PDB file of C-alpha atoms in Angstrom:
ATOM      1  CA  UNK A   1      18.467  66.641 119.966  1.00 85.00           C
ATOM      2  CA  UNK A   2      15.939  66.174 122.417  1.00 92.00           C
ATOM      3  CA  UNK A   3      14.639  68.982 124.555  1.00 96.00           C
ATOM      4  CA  UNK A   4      15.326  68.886 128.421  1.00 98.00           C
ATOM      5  CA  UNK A   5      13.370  69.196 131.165  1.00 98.00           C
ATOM      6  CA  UNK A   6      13.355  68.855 134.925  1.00 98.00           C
ATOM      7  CA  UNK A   7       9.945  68.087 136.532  1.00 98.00           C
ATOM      8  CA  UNK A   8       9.120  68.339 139.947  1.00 98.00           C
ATOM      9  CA  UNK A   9       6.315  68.962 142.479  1.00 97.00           C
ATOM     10  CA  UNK A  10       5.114  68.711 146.023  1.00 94.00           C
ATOM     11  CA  UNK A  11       3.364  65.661 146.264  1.00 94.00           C
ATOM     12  CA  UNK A  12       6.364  63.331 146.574  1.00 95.00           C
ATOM     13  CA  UNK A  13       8.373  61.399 144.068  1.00 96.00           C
ATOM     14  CA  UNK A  14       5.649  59.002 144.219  1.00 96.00           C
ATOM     15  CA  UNK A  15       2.772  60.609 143.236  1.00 97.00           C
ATOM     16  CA  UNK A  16       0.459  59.832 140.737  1.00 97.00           C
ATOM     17  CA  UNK A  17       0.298  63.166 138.669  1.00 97.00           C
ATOM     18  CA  UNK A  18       4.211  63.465 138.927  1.00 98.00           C
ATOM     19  CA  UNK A  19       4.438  59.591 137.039  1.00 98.00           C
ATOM     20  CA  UNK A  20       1.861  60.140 134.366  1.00 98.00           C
ATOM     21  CA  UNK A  21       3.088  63.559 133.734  1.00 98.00           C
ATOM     22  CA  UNK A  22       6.718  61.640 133.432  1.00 98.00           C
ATOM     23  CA  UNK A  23       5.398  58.963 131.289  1.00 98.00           C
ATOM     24  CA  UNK A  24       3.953  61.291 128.345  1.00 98.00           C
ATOM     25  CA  UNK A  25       6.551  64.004 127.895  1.00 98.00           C
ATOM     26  CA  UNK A  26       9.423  61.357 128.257  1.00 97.00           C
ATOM     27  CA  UNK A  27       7.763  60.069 124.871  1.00 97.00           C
ATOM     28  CA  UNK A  28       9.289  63.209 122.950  1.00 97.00           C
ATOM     29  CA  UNK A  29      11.654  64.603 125.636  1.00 98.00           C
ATOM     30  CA  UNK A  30      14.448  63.627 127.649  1.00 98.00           C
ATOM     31  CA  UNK A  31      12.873  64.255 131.586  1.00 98.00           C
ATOM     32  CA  UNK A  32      14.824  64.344 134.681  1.00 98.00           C
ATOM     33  CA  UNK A  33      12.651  64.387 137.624  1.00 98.00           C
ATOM     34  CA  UNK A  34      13.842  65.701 141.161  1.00 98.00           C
ATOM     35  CA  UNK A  35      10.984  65.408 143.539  1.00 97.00           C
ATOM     36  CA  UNK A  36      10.501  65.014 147.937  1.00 97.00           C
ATOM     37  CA  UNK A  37      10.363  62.397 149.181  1.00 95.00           C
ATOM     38  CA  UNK A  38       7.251  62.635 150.889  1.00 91.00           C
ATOM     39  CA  UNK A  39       4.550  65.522 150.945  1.00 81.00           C
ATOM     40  CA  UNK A  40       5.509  69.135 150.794  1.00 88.00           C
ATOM     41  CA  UNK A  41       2.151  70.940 149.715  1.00 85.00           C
ATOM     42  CA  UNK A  42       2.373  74.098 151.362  1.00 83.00           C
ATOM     43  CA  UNK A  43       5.769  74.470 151.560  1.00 86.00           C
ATOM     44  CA  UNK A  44       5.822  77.573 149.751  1.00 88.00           C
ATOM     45  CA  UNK A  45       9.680  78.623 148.393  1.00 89.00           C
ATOM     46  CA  UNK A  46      11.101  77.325 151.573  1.00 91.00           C
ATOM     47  CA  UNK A  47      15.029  76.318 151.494  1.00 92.00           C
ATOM     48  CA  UNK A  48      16.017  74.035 154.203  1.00 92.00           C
ATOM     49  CA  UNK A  49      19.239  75.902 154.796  1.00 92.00           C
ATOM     50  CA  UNK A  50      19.955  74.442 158.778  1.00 93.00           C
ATOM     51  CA  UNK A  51      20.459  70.742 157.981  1.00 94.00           C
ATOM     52  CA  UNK A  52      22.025  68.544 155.198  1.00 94.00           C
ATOM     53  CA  UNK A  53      19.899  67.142 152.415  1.00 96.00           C
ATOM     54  CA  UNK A  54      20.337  63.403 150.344  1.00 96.00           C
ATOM     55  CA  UNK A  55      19.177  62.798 146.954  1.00 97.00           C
ATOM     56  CA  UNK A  56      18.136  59.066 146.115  1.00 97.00           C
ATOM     57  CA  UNK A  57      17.467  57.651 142.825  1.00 97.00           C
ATOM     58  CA  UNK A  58      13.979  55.314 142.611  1.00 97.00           C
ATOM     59  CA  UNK A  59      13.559  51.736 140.788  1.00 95.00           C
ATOM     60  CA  UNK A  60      12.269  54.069 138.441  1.00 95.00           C
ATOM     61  CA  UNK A  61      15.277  56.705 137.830  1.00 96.00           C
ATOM     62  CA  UNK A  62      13.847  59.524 140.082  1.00 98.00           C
ATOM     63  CA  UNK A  63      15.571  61.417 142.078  1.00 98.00           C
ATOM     64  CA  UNK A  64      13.919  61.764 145.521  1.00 97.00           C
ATOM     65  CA  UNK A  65      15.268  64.355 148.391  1.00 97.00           C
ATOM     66  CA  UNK A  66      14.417  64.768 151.798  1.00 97.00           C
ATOM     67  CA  UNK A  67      13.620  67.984 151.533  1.00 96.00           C
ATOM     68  CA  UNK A  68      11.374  70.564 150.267  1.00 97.00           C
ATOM     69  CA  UNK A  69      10.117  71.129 146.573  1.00 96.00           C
ATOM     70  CA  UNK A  70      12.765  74.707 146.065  1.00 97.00           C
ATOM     71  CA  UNK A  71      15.239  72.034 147.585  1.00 97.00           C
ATOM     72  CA  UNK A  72      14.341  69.622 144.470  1.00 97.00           C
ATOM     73  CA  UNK A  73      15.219  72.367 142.081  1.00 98.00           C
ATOM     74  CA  UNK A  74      17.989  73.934 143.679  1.00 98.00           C
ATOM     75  CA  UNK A  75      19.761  70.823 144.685  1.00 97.00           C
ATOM     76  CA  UNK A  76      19.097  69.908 140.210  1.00 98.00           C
ATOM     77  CA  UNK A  77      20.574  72.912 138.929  1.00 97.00           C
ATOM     78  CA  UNK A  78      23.668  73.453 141.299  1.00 96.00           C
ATOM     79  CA  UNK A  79      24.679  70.221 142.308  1.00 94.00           C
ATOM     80  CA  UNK A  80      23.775  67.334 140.086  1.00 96.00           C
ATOM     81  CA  UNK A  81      22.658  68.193 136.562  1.00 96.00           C
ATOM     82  CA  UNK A  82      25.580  68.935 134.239  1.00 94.00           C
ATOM     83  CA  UNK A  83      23.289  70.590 131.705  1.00 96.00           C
ATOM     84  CA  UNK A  84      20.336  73.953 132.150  1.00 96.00           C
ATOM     85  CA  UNK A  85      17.208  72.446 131.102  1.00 97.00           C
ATOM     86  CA  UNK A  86      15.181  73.868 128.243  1.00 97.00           C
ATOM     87  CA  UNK A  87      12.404  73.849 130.997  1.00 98.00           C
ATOM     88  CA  UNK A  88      11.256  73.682 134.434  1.00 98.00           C
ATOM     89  CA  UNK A  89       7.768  71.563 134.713  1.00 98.00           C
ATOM     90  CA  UNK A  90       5.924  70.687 137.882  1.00 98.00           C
ATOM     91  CA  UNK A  91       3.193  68.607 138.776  1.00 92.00           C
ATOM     92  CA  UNK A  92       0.738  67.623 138.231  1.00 98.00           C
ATOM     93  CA  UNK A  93      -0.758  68.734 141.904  1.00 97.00           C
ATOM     94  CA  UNK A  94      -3.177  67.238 143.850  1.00 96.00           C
ATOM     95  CA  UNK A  95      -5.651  70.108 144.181  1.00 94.00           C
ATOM     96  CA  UNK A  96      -6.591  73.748 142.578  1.00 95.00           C
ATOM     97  CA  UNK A  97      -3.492  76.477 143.553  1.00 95.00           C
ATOM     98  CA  UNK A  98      -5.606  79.626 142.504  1.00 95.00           C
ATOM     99  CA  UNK A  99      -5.328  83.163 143.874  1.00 93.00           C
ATOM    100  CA  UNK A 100      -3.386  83.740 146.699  1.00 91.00           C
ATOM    101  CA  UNK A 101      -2.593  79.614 147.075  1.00 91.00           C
ATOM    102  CA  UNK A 102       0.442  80.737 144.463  1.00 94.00           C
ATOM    103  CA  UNK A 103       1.907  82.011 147.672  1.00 93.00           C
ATOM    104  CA  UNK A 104       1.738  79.019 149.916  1.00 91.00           C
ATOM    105  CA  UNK A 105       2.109  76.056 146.820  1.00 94.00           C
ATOM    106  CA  UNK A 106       5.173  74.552 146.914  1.00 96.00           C
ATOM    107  CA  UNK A 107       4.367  73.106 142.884  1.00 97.00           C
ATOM    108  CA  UNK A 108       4.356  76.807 142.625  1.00 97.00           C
ATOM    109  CA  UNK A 109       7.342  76.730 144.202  1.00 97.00           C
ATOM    110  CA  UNK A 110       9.469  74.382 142.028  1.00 97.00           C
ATOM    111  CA  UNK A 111       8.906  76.273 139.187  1.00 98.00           C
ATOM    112  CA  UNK A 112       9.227  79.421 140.761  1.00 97.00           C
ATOM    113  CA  UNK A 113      13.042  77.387 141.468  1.00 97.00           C
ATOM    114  CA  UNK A 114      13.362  77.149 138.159  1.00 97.00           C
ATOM    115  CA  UNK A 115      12.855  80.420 137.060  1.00 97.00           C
ATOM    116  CA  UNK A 116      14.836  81.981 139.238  1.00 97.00           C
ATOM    117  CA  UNK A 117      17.840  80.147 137.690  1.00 97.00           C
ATOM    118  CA  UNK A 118      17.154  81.560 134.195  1.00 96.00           C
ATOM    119  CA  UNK A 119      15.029  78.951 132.865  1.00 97.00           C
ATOM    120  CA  UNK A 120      10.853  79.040 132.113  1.00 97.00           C
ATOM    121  CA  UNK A 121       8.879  77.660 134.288  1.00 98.00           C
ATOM    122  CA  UNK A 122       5.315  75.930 134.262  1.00 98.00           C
ATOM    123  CA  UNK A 123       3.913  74.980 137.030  1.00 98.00           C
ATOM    124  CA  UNK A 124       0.303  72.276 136.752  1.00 98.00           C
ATOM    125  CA  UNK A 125      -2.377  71.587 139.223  1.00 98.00           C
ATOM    126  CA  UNK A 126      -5.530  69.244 138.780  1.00 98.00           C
ATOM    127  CA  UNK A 127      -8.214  71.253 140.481  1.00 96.00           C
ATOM    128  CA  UNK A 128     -10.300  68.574 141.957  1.00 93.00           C
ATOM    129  CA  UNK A 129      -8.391  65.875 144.176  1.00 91.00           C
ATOM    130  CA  UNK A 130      -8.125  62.641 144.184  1.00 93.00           C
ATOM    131  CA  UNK A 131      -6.925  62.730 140.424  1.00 95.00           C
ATOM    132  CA  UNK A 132     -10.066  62.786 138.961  1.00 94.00           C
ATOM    133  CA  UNK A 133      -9.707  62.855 134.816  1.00 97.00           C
ATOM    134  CA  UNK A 134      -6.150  62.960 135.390  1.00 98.00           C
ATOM    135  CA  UNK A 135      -5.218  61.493 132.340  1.00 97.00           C
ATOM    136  CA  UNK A 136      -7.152  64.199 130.732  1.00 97.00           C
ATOM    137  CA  UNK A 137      -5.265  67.076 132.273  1.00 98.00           C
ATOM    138  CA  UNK A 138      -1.632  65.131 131.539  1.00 98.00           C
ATOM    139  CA  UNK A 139      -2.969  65.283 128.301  1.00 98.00           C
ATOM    140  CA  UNK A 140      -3.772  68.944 128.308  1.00 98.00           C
ATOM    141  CA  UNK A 141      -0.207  69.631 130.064  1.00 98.00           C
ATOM    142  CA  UNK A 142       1.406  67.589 127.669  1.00 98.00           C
ATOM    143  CA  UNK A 143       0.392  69.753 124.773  1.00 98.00           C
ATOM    144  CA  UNK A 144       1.038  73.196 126.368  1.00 98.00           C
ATOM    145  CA  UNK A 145       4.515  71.789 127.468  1.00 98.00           C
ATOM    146  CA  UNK A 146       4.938  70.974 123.754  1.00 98.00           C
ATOM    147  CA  UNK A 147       3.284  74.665 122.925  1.00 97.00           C
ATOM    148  CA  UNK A 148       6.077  76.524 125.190  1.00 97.00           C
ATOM    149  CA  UNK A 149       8.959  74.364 123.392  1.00 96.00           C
ATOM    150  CA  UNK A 150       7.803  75.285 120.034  1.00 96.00           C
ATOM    151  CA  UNK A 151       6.903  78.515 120.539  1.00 96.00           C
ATOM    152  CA  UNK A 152       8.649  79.894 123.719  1.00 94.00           C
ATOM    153  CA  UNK A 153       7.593  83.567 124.210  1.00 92.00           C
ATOM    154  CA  UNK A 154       9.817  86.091 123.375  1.00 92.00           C
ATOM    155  CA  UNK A 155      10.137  86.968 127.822  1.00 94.00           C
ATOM    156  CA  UNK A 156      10.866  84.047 129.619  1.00 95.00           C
ATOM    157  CA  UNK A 157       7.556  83.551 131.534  1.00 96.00           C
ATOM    158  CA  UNK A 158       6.818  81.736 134.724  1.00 97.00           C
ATOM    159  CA  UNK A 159       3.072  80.071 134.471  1.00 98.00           C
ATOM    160  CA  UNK A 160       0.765  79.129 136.713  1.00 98.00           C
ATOM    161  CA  UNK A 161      -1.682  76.589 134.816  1.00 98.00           C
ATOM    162  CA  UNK A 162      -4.882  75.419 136.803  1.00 98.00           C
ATOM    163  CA  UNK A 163      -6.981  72.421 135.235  1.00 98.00           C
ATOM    164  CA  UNK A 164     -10.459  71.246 135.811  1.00 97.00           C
ATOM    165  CA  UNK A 165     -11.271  67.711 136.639  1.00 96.00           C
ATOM    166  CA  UNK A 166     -13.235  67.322 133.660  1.00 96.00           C
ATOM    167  CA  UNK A 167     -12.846  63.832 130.813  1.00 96.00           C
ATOM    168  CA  UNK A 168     -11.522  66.199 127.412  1.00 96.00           C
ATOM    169  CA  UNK A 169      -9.794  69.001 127.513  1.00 96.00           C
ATOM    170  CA  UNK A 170      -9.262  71.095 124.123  1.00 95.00           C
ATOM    171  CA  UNK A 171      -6.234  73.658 123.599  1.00 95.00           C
ATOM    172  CA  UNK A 172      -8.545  76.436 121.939  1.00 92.00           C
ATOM    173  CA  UNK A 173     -10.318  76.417 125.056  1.00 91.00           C
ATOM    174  CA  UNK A 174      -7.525  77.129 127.690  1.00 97.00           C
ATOM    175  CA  UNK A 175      -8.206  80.834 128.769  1.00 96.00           C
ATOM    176  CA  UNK A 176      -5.295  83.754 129.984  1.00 97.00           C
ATOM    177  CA  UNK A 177      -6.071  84.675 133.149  1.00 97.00           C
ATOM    178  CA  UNK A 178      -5.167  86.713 136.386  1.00 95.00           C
ATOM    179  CA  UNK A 179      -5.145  85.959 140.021  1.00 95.00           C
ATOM    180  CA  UNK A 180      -8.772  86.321 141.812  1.00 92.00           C
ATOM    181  CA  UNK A 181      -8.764  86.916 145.270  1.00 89.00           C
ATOM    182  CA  UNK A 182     -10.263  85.076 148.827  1.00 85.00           C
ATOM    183  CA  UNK A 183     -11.367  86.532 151.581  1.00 82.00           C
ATOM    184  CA  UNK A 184      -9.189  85.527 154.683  1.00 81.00           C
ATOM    185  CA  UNK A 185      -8.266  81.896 155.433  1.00 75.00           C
ATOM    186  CA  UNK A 186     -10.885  80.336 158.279  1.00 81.00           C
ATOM    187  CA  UNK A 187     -10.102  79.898 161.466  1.00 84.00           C
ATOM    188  CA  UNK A 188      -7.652  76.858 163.103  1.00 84.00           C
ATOM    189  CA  UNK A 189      -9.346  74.441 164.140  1.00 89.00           C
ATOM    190  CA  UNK A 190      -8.080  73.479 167.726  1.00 91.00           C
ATOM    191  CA  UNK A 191      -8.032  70.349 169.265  1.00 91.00           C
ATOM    192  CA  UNK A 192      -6.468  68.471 172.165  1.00 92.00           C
ATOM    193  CA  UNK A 193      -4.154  66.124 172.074  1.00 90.00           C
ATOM    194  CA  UNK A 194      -4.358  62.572 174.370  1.00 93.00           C
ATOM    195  CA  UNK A 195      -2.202  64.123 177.228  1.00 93.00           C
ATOM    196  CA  UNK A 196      -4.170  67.392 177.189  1.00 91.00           C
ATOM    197  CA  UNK A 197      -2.257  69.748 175.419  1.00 93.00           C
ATOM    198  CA  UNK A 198      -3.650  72.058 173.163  1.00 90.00           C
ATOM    199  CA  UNK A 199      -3.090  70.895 169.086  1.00 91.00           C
ATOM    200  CA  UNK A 200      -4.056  73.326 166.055  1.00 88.00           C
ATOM    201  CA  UNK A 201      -5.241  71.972 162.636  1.00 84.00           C
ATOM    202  CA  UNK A 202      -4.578  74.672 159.696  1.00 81.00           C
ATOM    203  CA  UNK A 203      -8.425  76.134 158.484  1.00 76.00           C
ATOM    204  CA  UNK A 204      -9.783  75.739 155.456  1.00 77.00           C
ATOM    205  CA  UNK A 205      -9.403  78.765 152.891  1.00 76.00           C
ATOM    206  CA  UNK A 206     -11.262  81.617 152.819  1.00 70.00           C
ATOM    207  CA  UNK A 207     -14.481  82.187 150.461  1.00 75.00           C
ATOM    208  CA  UNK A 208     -13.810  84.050 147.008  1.00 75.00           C
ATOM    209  CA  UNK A 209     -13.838  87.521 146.986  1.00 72.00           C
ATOM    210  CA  UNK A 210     -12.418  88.344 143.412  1.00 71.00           C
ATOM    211  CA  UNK A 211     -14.975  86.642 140.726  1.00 72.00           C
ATOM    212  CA  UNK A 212     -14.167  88.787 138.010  1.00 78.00           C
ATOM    213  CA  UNK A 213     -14.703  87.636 134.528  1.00 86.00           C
ATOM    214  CA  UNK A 214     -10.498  87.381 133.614  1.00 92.00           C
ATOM    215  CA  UNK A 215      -9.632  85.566 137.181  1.00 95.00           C
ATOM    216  CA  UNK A 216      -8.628  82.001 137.257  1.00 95.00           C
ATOM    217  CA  UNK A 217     -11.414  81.577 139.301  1.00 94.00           C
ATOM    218  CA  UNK A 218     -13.549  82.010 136.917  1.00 95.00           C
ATOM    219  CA  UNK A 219     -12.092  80.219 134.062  1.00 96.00           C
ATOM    220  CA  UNK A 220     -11.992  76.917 135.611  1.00 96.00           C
ATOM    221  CA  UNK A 221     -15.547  77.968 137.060  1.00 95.00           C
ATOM    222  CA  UNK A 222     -16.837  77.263 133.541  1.00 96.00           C
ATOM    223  CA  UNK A 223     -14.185  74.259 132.484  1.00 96.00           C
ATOM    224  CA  UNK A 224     -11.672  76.197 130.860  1.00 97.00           C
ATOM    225  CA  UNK A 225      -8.015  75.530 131.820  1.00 97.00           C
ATOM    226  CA  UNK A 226      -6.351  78.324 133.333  1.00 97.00           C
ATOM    227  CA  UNK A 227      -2.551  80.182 132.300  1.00 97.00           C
ATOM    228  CA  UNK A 228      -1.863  82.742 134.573  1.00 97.00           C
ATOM    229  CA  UNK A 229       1.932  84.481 133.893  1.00 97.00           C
ATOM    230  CA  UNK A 230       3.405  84.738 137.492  1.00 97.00           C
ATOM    231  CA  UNK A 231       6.153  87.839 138.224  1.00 94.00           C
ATOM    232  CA  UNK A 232       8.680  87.789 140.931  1.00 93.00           C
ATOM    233  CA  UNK A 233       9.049  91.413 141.336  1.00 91.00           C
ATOM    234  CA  UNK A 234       6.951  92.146 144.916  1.00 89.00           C
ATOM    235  CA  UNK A 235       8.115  96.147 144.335  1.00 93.00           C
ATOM    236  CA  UNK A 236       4.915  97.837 145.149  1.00 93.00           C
ATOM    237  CA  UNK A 237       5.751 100.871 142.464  1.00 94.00           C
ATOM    238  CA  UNK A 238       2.736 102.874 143.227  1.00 93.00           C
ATOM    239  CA  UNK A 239       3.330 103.219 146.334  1.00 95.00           C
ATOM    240  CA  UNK A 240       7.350 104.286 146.411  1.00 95.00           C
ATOM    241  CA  UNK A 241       6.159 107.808 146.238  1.00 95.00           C
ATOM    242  CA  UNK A 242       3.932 107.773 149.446  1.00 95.00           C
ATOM    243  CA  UNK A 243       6.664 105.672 151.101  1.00 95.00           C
ATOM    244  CA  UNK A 244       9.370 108.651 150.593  1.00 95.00           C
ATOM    245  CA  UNK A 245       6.887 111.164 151.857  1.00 93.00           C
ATOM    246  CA  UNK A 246       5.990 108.747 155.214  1.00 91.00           C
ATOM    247  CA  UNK A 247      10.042 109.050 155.470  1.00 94.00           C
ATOM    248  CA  UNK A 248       9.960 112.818 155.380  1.00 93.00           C
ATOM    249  CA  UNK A 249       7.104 113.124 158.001  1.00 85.00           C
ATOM    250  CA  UNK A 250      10.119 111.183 160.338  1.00 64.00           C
TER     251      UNK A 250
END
């Protein structure tokens, strides 16, 4: 029996790195995709939770809903799909979701969806935009899909997997990493708009702060493909100690 798997992402049903990613692991797996219908990078693990949502299905069999990418996933696993798939995949993104962009990434996101319904979760981004060498990196993401199916870890994981926009990639060269860190985001960029009032553009990143040799940064720094195991768990356990004794000094 074929393996299942729902793919998603937050590019829109339409994207490029969603359909070639669909086209090669539909060629050994049975894929259902559930994806926006338009843009949603930077959604984060939003829930639209204050209006109804639709799900349409494409010429192409997609499912497309006008919501966010955790919308995509959530609407999947408790309102359509009559099965639990043996994974959660999305992407491919347009763009690098390194360090803290896990927070903000609604590909992220998706498979963070996924997870939190029981199942593991990948989640793909092409580091340069545009797509450049993306049949490379659905190449690449092909084979570690295949790698989790045939040898799932013995903890279901949730995987952050960052890919340079390079021609070849080889699976001996795909590197475990950890999260660097930025500094803070730049400034908004403000703006007017034609009647005078005052508009704000989002600012670009901030620079890297965390270089170190086992970051994500680093690894696609020097072409490597990047696997970085995610965890859910925001407890801050160091810390629970000082917290009681802040509540004592109340």
């Amino acid at each position: 029996m074929k393996k299942r798997i729902l793919l998603a992402n937050d590019d829109g049903y339409n994207a490029k790195g969603i359909e070639q990613l669909y086209e090669a692991l539909s060629s050994w797996a049975d894929v259902t995709v559930f994806a926006p219908e338009t843009n949603h990078s930077g959604a984060s693990n939003s829930l639209s939770v204050n209006r109804p949502l639709s799900v349409k299905q494409a010429a192409n069999g997609f499912y497309y809903v006008n919501g966010t990418p955790s919308d995509c996933v959530h609407i999947a696993m408790t309102g359509v799909l009559d099965f639990k798939p043996d994974l959660v995949v999305a992407g491919i993104n347009n763009g690098a979701n390194l360090a803290e962009d896990t927070l903000y990434s609604g590909t992220v996101a998706a498979a963070t969806e996924g997870f939190l319904f029981g199942c593991p979760a990948i989640a793909f981004s092409l580091v340069e935009r545009n797509w450049l060498h993306l049949d490379a990196a659905v190449d690449i993401a092909n084979q570690i899909v295949q790698h989790q199916i045939n040898y799932p870890q013995p903890v279901r994981t949730l995987l952050n997997v960052n890919i340079p926009s390079k021609p070849q990639h080889k699976f001996d060269d795909i590197r475990a990493t950890r999260l660097g860190k930025r500094h803070p985001s730049q400034s908004v960029i403000k703006m007017d708009s034609p009647y005078g009032e005052p508009l704000y553009w989002i600012g670009p990143v901030g620079e890297v702060l965390d270089l170190g040799e086992d970051t994500d940064f680093i690894a696609v720094r020097n072409g490597h493909v990047s696997i970085t195991p995610l965890r859910l768990d925001l407890t801050h356990f160091d810390q629970i100690a000082q917290t009681k004794q802040w509540i004592e000094h109340a």
